[in-house]
Amino acid sequence: MFAFDQIWEPLAEHAHLVAIDLPGYGHSEGREDVLAPRAMGEFLIRVADEFGLENPHAVGPDIGTATLLFAAALHPGRLRSLVVGNGTAAVPVQVGSVLKDVVDAPSLEAFREADPRESVNGVLGFLEHYELPDSVREDYLSGYEGDRFVQSLRFVRAYPEELPVLSELLPKIETPVLIIAGDHDPGVLPVNAEYLHERLATNKLDWLDAGHFVYEDRAEEYAALVTDWWNGGYGQV
């Protein structure tokens, strides 16, 4: 949730906001059967139902990308619009070396030997400009202690099986989609944004000068793109 810390206030001027850590991420409880894009998309619709969000805009970068696209594909009209980006979508899977090691590994056993706090700190090393407050960094680190970091990798390992299914669904998605992507993401390669832009029926692609954590390193620009989208942009693509 604290990934949105910088953009929360400007977004709150335009909308009622609800943010969650998806199951198995941050400090949310997780189950193995939910740690895959399609199942996570179904879970997200259940969350919207529980909060009484009848036709919400949804913002989901990173793993939220495949999650929201599955939700929109399987529940047409349920979501008003999507904001995604810096999330894996291309087929075959197009990711940098760190994620590729996870996707291609025969099992997760090798990753269990690593200190989860060091592993998460390694991921946070993709931040280029934003200095995480100590409390936010600790929330990230403590959220993946024990076996939680390794278990969260199951989502990424589901990509080879689930992304081809999603690819077939992309042209059928009528929900307007804003893709905001960092133009030099070393983890989720920029080709993933281009892949979505070419296949989604109703979408807009905006590039920002950033790596993976575009919503933190370019928070002001990111928030401006989202609010412009909410304030009518989604109806003009």
PDB file of C-alpha atoms in Angstrom:
ATOM      1  CA  MET A   1       0.000   0.000   0.000  1.00  0.00           C
ATOM      2  CA  PHE A   2       2.827   2.397   0.795  1.00  0.00           C
ATOM      3  CA  ALA A   3       3.915   2.318  -2.849  1.00  0.00           C
ATOM      4  CA  PHE A   4       1.104   4.877  -3.265  1.00  0.00           C
ATOM      5  CA  ASP A   5       2.233   7.028  -0.321  1.00  0.00           C
ATOM      6  CA  GLN A   6       3.372   9.985  -2.441  1.00  0.00           C
ATOM      7  CA  ILE A   7       0.425  10.027  -4.834  1.00  0.00           C
ATOM      8  CA  TRP A   8      -2.316   9.390  -2.266  1.00  0.00           C
ATOM      9  CA  GLU A   9      -2.999  13.026  -1.436  1.00  0.00           C
ATOM     10  CA  PRO A  10      -3.291  14.337  -5.021  1.00  0.00           C
ATOM     11  CA  LEU A  11      -5.439  11.364  -6.035  1.00  0.00           C
ATOM     12  CA  ALA A  12      -7.680  11.809  -2.983  1.00  0.00           C
ATOM     13  CA  GLU A  13      -8.603  15.277  -4.260  1.00  0.00           C
ATOM     14  CA  HIS A  14     -10.413  13.595  -7.148  1.00  0.00           C
ATOM     15  CA  ALA A  15     -11.814  10.316  -5.806  1.00  0.00           C
ATOM     16  CA  HIS A  16     -12.678   8.150  -2.843  1.00  0.00           C
ATOM     17  CA  LEU A  17      -9.684   5.819  -2.538  1.00  0.00           C
ATOM     18  CA  VAL A  18      -9.354   2.226  -1.365  1.00  0.00           C
ATOM     19  CA  ALA A  19      -5.960   0.504  -1.396  1.00  0.00           C
ATOM     20  CA  ILE A  20      -5.017  -3.015  -0.384  1.00  0.00           C
ATOM     21  CA  ASP A  21      -2.002  -5.269  -0.332  1.00  0.00           C
ATOM     22  CA  LEU A  22      -3.040  -8.142  -2.582  1.00  0.00           C
ATOM     23  CA  PRO A  23      -3.075 -11.604  -0.954  1.00  0.00           C
ATOM     24  CA  GLY A  24       0.431 -12.804  -0.184  1.00  0.00           C
ATOM     25  CA  TYR A  25       1.939  -9.346  -0.677  1.00  0.00           C
ATOM     26  CA  GLY A  26       2.816  -6.740   1.919  1.00  0.00           C
ATOM     27  CA  HIS A  27       1.121  -7.780   5.142  1.00  0.00           C
ATOM     28  CA  SER A  28      -1.960  -9.410   3.616  1.00  0.00           C
ATOM     29  CA  GLU A  29      -2.632 -13.067   4.258  1.00  0.00           C
ATOM     30  CA  GLY A  30      -2.071 -15.273   1.257  1.00  0.00           C
ATOM     31  CA  ARG A  31      -3.016 -18.666  -0.126  1.00  0.00           C
ATOM     32  CA  GLU A  32      -1.199 -20.608  -2.798  1.00  0.00           C
ATOM     33  CA  ASP A  33      -4.332 -20.915  -4.951  1.00  0.00           C
ATOM     34  CA  VAL A  34      -4.687 -17.117  -5.190  1.00  0.00           C
ATOM     35  CA  LEU A  35      -1.077 -16.446  -6.200  1.00  0.00           C
ATOM     36  CA  ALA A  36      -1.655 -16.403  -9.952  1.00  0.00           C
ATOM     37  CA  PRO A  37      -2.956 -13.613 -12.213  1.00  0.00           C
ATOM     38  CA  ARG A  38      -6.368 -15.053 -13.056  1.00  0.00           C
ATOM     39  CA  ALA A  39      -7.204 -16.061  -9.477  1.00  0.00           C
ATOM     40  CA  MET A  40      -5.971 -12.701  -8.223  1.00  0.00           C
ATOM     41  CA  GLY A  41      -8.262 -10.973 -10.717  1.00  0.00           C
ATOM     42  CA  GLU A  42     -11.238 -12.898  -9.383  1.00  0.00           C
ATOM     43  CA  PHE A  43     -10.200 -11.988  -5.842  1.00  0.00           C
ATOM     44  CA  LEU A  44     -10.058  -8.314  -6.791  1.00  0.00           C
ATOM     45  CA  ILE A  45     -13.652  -8.390  -8.007  1.00  0.00           C
ATOM     46  CA  ARG A  46     -14.674  -9.934  -4.679  1.00  0.00           C
ATOM     47  CA  VAL A  47     -12.872  -7.111  -2.879  1.00  0.00           C
ATOM     48  CA  ALA A  48     -14.753  -4.525  -4.940  1.00  0.00           C
ATOM     49  CA  ASP A  49     -17.998  -6.285  -4.067  1.00  0.00           C
ATOM     50  CA  GLU A  50     -17.164  -6.277  -0.352  1.00  0.00           C
ATOM     51  CA  PHE A  51     -16.366  -2.553  -0.395  1.00  0.00           C
ATOM     52  CA  GLY A  52     -19.527  -1.775  -2.343  1.00  0.00           C
ATOM     53  CA  LEU A  53     -17.552  -0.362  -5.274  1.00  0.00           C
ATOM     54  CA  GLU A  54     -20.082  -0.753  -8.073  1.00  0.00           C
ATOM     55  CA  ASN A  55     -18.080   0.572 -11.043  1.00  0.00           C
ATOM     56  CA  PRO A  56     -14.695   1.780  -9.833  1.00  0.00           C
ATOM     57  CA  HIS A  57     -11.619   2.995 -11.620  1.00  0.00           C
ATOM     58  CA  ALA A  58      -8.803   0.582 -10.755  1.00  0.00           C
ATOM     59  CA  VAL A  59      -5.080   1.309 -10.514  1.00  0.00           C
ATOM     60  CA  GLY A  60      -2.713  -1.651 -10.456  1.00  0.00           C
ATOM     61  CA  PRO A  61       0.907  -1.379 -11.578  1.00  0.00           C
ATOM     62  CA  ASP A  62       3.389  -4.276 -11.462  1.00  0.00           C
ATOM     63  CA  ILE A  63       1.557  -7.526 -10.589  1.00  0.00           C
ATOM     64  CA  GLY A  64      -1.646  -5.518 -10.667  1.00  0.00           C
ATOM     65  CA  THR A  65      -1.327  -5.332 -14.451  1.00  0.00           C
ATOM     66  CA  ALA A  66      -2.176  -8.953 -15.240  1.00  0.00           C
ATOM     67  CA  THR A  67      -4.521  -9.041 -12.244  1.00  0.00           C
ATOM     68  CA  LEU A  68      -6.661  -6.142 -13.473  1.00  0.00           C
ATOM     69  CA  LEU A  69      -6.618  -7.276 -17.086  1.00  0.00           C
ATOM     70  CA  PHE A  70      -7.947 -10.698 -16.116  1.00  0.00           C
ATOM     71  CA  ALA A  71     -10.591  -9.031 -13.916  1.00  0.00           C
ATOM     72  CA  ALA A  72     -11.722  -6.791 -16.781  1.00  0.00           C
ATOM     73  CA  ALA A  73     -11.725  -9.644 -19.292  1.00  0.00           C
ATOM     74  CA  LEU A  74     -13.720 -12.025 -17.118  1.00  0.00           C
ATOM     75  CA  HIS A  75     -16.133  -9.395 -15.748  1.00  0.00           C
ATOM     76  CA  PRO A  76     -16.974  -7.039 -18.640  1.00  0.00           C
ATOM     77  CA  GLY A  77     -18.221  -3.646 -17.530  1.00  0.00           C
ATOM     78  CA  ARG A  78     -17.477  -4.286 -13.849  1.00  0.00           C
ATOM     79  CA  LEU A  79     -14.535  -1.853 -13.770  1.00  0.00           C
ATOM     80  CA  ARG A  80     -14.895   1.654 -15.186  1.00  0.00           C
ATOM     81  CA  SER A  81     -11.273   1.954 -16.295  1.00  0.00           C
ATOM     82  CA  LEU A  82      -7.829   0.545 -15.573  1.00  0.00           C
ATOM     83  CA  VAL A  83      -4.423   2.066 -14.965  1.00  0.00           C
ATOM     84  CA  VAL A  84      -1.669  -0.518 -15.364  1.00  0.00           C
ATOM     85  CA  GLY A  85       1.989  -0.646 -16.306  1.00  0.00           C
ATOM     86  CA  ASN A  86       5.428  -2.030 -15.473  1.00  0.00           C
ATOM     87  CA  GLY A  87       3.776  -5.440 -15.271  1.00  0.00           C
ATOM     88  CA  THR A  88       4.582  -8.566 -17.250  1.00  0.00           C
ATOM     89  CA  ALA A  89       2.168  -9.260 -20.112  1.00  0.00           C
ATOM     90  CA  ALA A  90       4.089 -10.215 -23.255  1.00  0.00           C
ATOM     91  CA  VAL A  91       4.162 -13.730 -24.689  1.00  0.00           C
ATOM     92  CA  PRO A  92       6.720 -15.234 -24.598  1.00  0.00           C
ATOM     93  CA  VAL A  93       7.585 -13.822 -21.171  1.00  0.00           C
ATOM     94  CA  GLN A  94       9.824 -10.759 -21.452  1.00  0.00           C
ATOM     95  CA  VAL A  95      11.595  -9.943 -18.179  1.00  0.00           C
ATOM     96  CA  GLY A  96      15.065  -8.977 -17.009  1.00  0.00           C
ATOM     97  CA  SER A  97      17.587 -11.390 -15.593  1.00  0.00           C
ATOM     98  CA  VAL A  98      16.418 -11.273 -11.967  1.00  0.00           C
ATOM     99  CA  LEU A  99      12.808 -12.150 -12.767  1.00  0.00           C
ATOM    100  CA  LYS A 100      13.864 -14.549 -15.493  1.00  0.00           C
ATOM    101  CA  ASP A 101      15.794 -16.577 -12.925  1.00  0.00           C
ATOM    102  CA  VAL A 102      12.589 -16.912 -10.899  1.00  0.00           C
ATOM    103  CA  VAL A 103      10.423 -17.833 -13.887  1.00  0.00           C
ATOM    104  CA  ASP A 104      12.893 -20.374 -15.271  1.00  0.00           C
ATOM    105  CA  ALA A 105      13.983 -22.045 -12.031  1.00  0.00           C
ATOM    106  CA  PRO A 106      12.929 -25.702 -11.718  1.00  0.00           C
ATOM    107  CA  SER A 107      11.575 -25.000  -8.218  1.00  0.00           C
ATOM    108  CA  LEU A 108      11.581 -22.385  -5.491  1.00  0.00           C
ATOM    109  CA  GLU A 109      13.942 -24.298  -3.230  1.00  0.00           C
ATOM    110  CA  ALA A 110      17.048 -22.316  -4.191  1.00  0.00           C
ATOM    111  CA  PHE A 111      15.336 -19.076  -3.204  1.00  0.00           C
ATOM    112  CA  ARG A 112      14.539 -20.346   0.291  1.00  0.00           C
ATOM    113  CA  GLU A 113      18.218 -20.155   1.211  1.00  0.00           C
ATOM    114  CA  ALA A 114      18.368 -16.381   0.748  1.00  0.00           C
ATOM    115  CA  ASP A 115      17.657 -13.850   3.496  1.00  0.00           C
ATOM    116  CA  PRO A 116      14.223 -12.445   2.531  1.00  0.00           C
ATOM    117  CA  ARG A 117      15.122  -8.970   3.804  1.00  0.00           C
ATOM    118  CA  GLU A 118      18.182  -8.911   1.559  1.00  0.00           C
ATOM    119  CA  SER A 119      16.082 -10.150  -1.365  1.00  0.00           C
ATOM    120  CA  VAL A 120      13.488  -7.399  -0.890  1.00  0.00           C
ATOM    121  CA  ASN A 121      16.207  -4.788  -0.446  1.00  0.00           C
ATOM    122  CA  GLY A 122      17.606  -5.964  -3.763  1.00  0.00           C
ATOM    123  CA  VAL A 123      14.276  -5.299  -5.448  1.00  0.00           C
ATOM    124  CA  LEU A 124      14.030  -1.880  -3.799  1.00  0.00           C
ATOM    125  CA  GLY A 125      17.402  -1.145  -5.353  1.00  0.00           C
ATOM    126  CA  PHE A 126      15.477  -0.486  -8.585  1.00  0.00           C
ATOM    127  CA  LEU A 127      14.370   2.825  -7.055  1.00  0.00           C
ATOM    128  CA  GLU A 128      16.324   5.574  -8.811  1.00  0.00           C
ATOM    129  CA  HIS A 129      15.318   8.893  -7.251  1.00  0.00           C
ATOM    130  CA  TYR A 130      12.896   8.414  -4.377  1.00  0.00           C
ATOM    131  CA  GLU A 131      14.443   7.851  -0.951  1.00  0.00           C
ATOM    132  CA  LEU A 132      12.086   5.547   0.905  1.00  0.00           C
ATOM    133  CA  PRO A 133      11.201   6.734   4.420  1.00  0.00           C
ATOM    134  CA  ASP A 134      12.566   4.329   6.998  1.00  0.00           C
ATOM    135  CA  SER A 135       9.060   3.353   8.122  1.00  0.00           C
ATOM    136  CA  VAL A 136       7.999   2.493   4.570  1.00  0.00           C
ATOM    137  CA  ARG A 137      11.163   0.487   3.887  1.00  0.00           C
ATOM    138  CA  GLU A 138      10.620  -1.455   7.100  1.00  0.00           C
ATOM    139  CA  ASP A 139       7.018  -2.165   6.095  1.00  0.00           C
ATOM    140  CA  TYR A 140       8.286  -3.647   2.834  1.00  0.00           C
ATOM    141  CA  LEU A 141      10.955  -5.720   4.579  1.00  0.00           C
ATOM    142  CA  SER A 142       8.815  -6.992   7.441  1.00  0.00           C
ATOM    143  CA  GLY A 143       6.015  -7.909   5.048  1.00  0.00           C
ATOM    144  CA  TYR A 144       8.123 -10.633   3.445  1.00  0.00           C
ATOM    145  CA  GLU A 145       9.850 -12.204   6.421  1.00  0.00           C
ATOM    146  CA  GLY A 146      10.023 -15.947   6.873  1.00  0.00           C
ATOM    147  CA  ASP A 147       8.614 -17.829   3.905  1.00  0.00           C
ATOM    148  CA  ARG A 148       6.463 -14.974   2.590  1.00  0.00           C
ATOM    149  CA  PHE A 149       8.913 -13.674  -0.011  1.00  0.00           C
ATOM    150  CA  VAL A 150       9.426 -17.091  -1.570  1.00  0.00           C
ATOM    151  CA  GLN A 151       5.686 -17.786  -1.560  1.00  0.00           C
ATOM    152  CA  SER A 152       5.000 -14.470  -3.314  1.00  0.00           C
ATOM    153  CA  LEU A 153       7.189 -15.628  -6.213  1.00  0.00           C
ATOM    154  CA  ARG A 154       4.504 -18.146  -7.173  1.00  0.00           C
ATOM    155  CA  PHE A 155       2.652 -15.334  -8.935  1.00  0.00           C
ATOM    156  CA  VAL A 156       5.597 -14.698 -11.261  1.00  0.00           C
ATOM    157  CA  ARG A 157       6.108 -18.404 -11.877  1.00  0.00           C
ATOM    158  CA  ALA A 158       2.523 -18.646 -13.134  1.00  0.00           C
ATOM    159  CA  TYR A 159       3.293 -16.317 -16.059  1.00  0.00           C
ATOM    160  CA  PRO A 160       4.300 -18.967 -18.639  1.00  0.00           C
ATOM    161  CA  GLU A 161       0.981 -20.751 -18.157  1.00  0.00           C
ATOM    162  CA  GLU A 162      -1.373 -17.818 -17.632  1.00  0.00           C
ATOM    163  CA  LEU A 163      -0.073 -15.015 -19.859  1.00  0.00           C
ATOM    164  CA  PRO A 164      -0.875 -16.913 -23.095  1.00  0.00           C
ATOM    165  CA  VAL A 165      -4.474 -17.211 -21.838  1.00  0.00           C
ATOM    166  CA  LEU A 166      -4.549 -13.489 -21.068  1.00  0.00           C
ATOM    167  CA  SER A 167      -3.079 -12.684 -24.484  1.00  0.00           C
ATOM    168  CA  GLU A 168      -6.081 -14.292 -26.180  1.00  0.00           C
ATOM    169  CA  LEU A 169      -8.425 -12.217 -24.030  1.00  0.00           C
ATOM    170  CA  LEU A 170      -6.739  -8.812 -24.540  1.00  0.00           C
ATOM    171  CA  PRO A 171      -8.498  -7.842 -27.819  1.00  0.00           C
ATOM    172  CA  LYS A 172     -11.870  -8.597 -26.224  1.00  0.00           C
ATOM    173  CA  ILE A 173     -11.396  -6.204 -23.291  1.00  0.00           C
ATOM    174  CA  GLU A 174     -13.589  -3.149 -23.812  1.00  0.00           C
ATOM    175  CA  THR A 175     -12.650  -1.412 -20.550  1.00  0.00           C
ATOM    176  CA  PRO A 176     -10.492   1.686 -21.249  1.00  0.00           C
ATOM    177  CA  VAL A 177      -6.894   1.086 -20.160  1.00  0.00           C
ATOM    178  CA  LEU A 178      -4.185   3.640 -19.379  1.00  0.00           C
ATOM    179  CA  ILE A 179      -0.701   2.131 -19.538  1.00  0.00           C
ATOM    180  CA  ILE A 180       1.948   4.128 -17.655  1.00  0.00           C
ATOM    181  CA  ALA A 181       5.401   2.627 -18.009  1.00  0.00           C
ATOM    182  CA  GLY A 182       8.977   3.450 -17.152  1.00  0.00           C
ATOM    183  CA  ASP A 183      10.980   3.606 -20.356  1.00  0.00           C
ATOM    184  CA  HIS A 184      14.014   1.752 -18.960  1.00  0.00           C
ATOM    185  CA  ASP A 185      12.578  -0.787 -16.517  1.00  0.00           C
ATOM    186  CA  PRO A 186      15.313  -3.421 -16.028  1.00  0.00           C
ATOM    187  CA  GLY A 187      12.966  -5.972 -14.489  1.00  0.00           C
ATOM    188  CA  VAL A 188       9.729  -5.830 -16.477  1.00  0.00           C
ATOM    189  CA  LEU A 189      11.044  -4.845 -19.887  1.00  0.00           C
ATOM    190  CA  PRO A 190       9.334  -1.957 -21.755  1.00  0.00           C
ATOM    191  CA  VAL A 191       8.246  -4.351 -24.511  1.00  0.00           C
ATOM    192  CA  ASN A 192       5.462  -5.454 -22.149  1.00  0.00           C
ATOM    193  CA  ALA A 193       3.805  -2.028 -22.352  1.00  0.00           C
ATOM    194  CA  GLU A 194       4.125  -2.027 -26.131  1.00  0.00           C
ATOM    195  CA  TYR A 195       2.605  -5.510 -26.261  1.00  0.00           C
ATOM    196  CA  LEU A 196      -0.508  -4.301 -24.417  1.00  0.00           C
ATOM    197  CA  HIS A 197      -0.723  -1.095 -26.442  1.00  0.00           C
ATOM    198  CA  GLU A 198      -0.827  -3.092 -29.682  1.00  0.00           C
ATOM    199  CA  ARG A 199      -3.491  -5.554 -28.517  1.00  0.00           C
ATOM    200  CA  LEU A 200      -5.940  -3.739 -26.239  1.00  0.00           C
ATOM    201  CA  ALA A 201      -8.906  -2.301 -28.100  1.00  0.00           C
ATOM    202  CA  THR A 202      -9.209   0.902 -26.054  1.00  0.00           C
ATOM    203  CA  ASN A 203      -5.987   2.131 -24.512  1.00  0.00           C
ATOM    204  CA  LYS A 204      -3.475   4.938 -24.124  1.00  0.00           C
ATOM    205  CA  LEU A 205       0.254   4.493 -23.478  1.00  0.00           C
ATOM    206  CA  ASP A 206       2.330   7.088 -21.616  1.00  0.00           C
ATOM    207  CA  TRP A 207       6.067   6.684 -21.081  1.00  0.00           C
ATOM    208  CA  LEU A 208       7.881   8.264 -18.153  1.00  0.00           C
ATOM    209  CA  ASP A 209      11.621   8.604 -17.624  1.00  0.00           C
ATOM    210  CA  ALA A 210      11.843   5.901 -14.971  1.00  0.00           C
ATOM    211  CA  GLY A 211      12.766   2.333 -14.249  1.00  0.00           C
ATOM    212  CA  HIS A 212      10.508  -0.136 -12.474  1.00  0.00           C
ATOM    213  CA  PHE A 213       9.095   2.016  -9.663  1.00  0.00           C
ATOM    214  CA  VAL A 214       7.602   4.674 -11.897  1.00  0.00           C
ATOM    215  CA  TYR A 215       4.801   5.545  -9.425  1.00  0.00           C
ATOM    216  CA  GLU A 216       7.414   6.412  -6.787  1.00  0.00           C
ATOM    217  CA  ASP A 217      10.321   7.809  -8.821  1.00  0.00           C
ATOM    218  CA  ARG A 218       7.977   9.930 -10.955  1.00  0.00           C
ATOM    219  CA  ALA A 219       5.143  10.366  -8.473  1.00  0.00           C
ATOM    220  CA  GLU A 220       4.040  13.865  -9.522  1.00  0.00           C
ATOM    221  CA  GLU A 221       3.853  12.986 -13.209  1.00  0.00           C
ATOM    222  CA  TYR A 222       2.204   9.658 -12.457  1.00  0.00           C
ATOM    223  CA  ALA A 223      -0.503  11.250 -10.310  1.00  0.00           C
ATOM    224  CA  ALA A 224      -1.166  13.886 -12.983  1.00  0.00           C
ATOM    225  CA  LEU A 225      -1.637  11.232 -15.670  1.00  0.00           C
ATOM    226  CA  VAL A 226      -4.022   9.266 -13.471  1.00  0.00           C
ATOM    227  CA  THR A 227      -6.147  12.277 -12.497  1.00  0.00           C
ATOM    228  CA  ASP A 228      -6.358  13.473 -16.109  1.00  0.00           C
ATOM    229  CA  TRP A 229      -7.502   9.966 -17.021  1.00  0.00           C
ATOM    230  CA  TRP A 230     -10.141   9.917 -14.298  1.00  0.00           C
ATOM    231  CA  ASN A 231     -11.334  13.412 -15.202  1.00  0.00           C
ATOM    232  CA  GLY A 232     -12.458  12.360 -18.643  1.00  0.00           C
ATOM    233  CA  GLY A 233      -9.439  11.002 -20.450  1.00  0.00           C
ATOM    234  CA  TYR A 234     -10.698   7.443 -20.200  1.00  0.00           C
ATOM    235  CA  GLY A 235     -13.703   8.380 -22.292  1.00  0.00           C
ATOM    236  CA  GLN A 236     -11.650   9.879 -25.101  1.00  0.00           C
ATOM    237  CA  VAL A 237      -9.503   6.960 -26.259  1.00  0.00           C
TER     238      VAL A 237
END
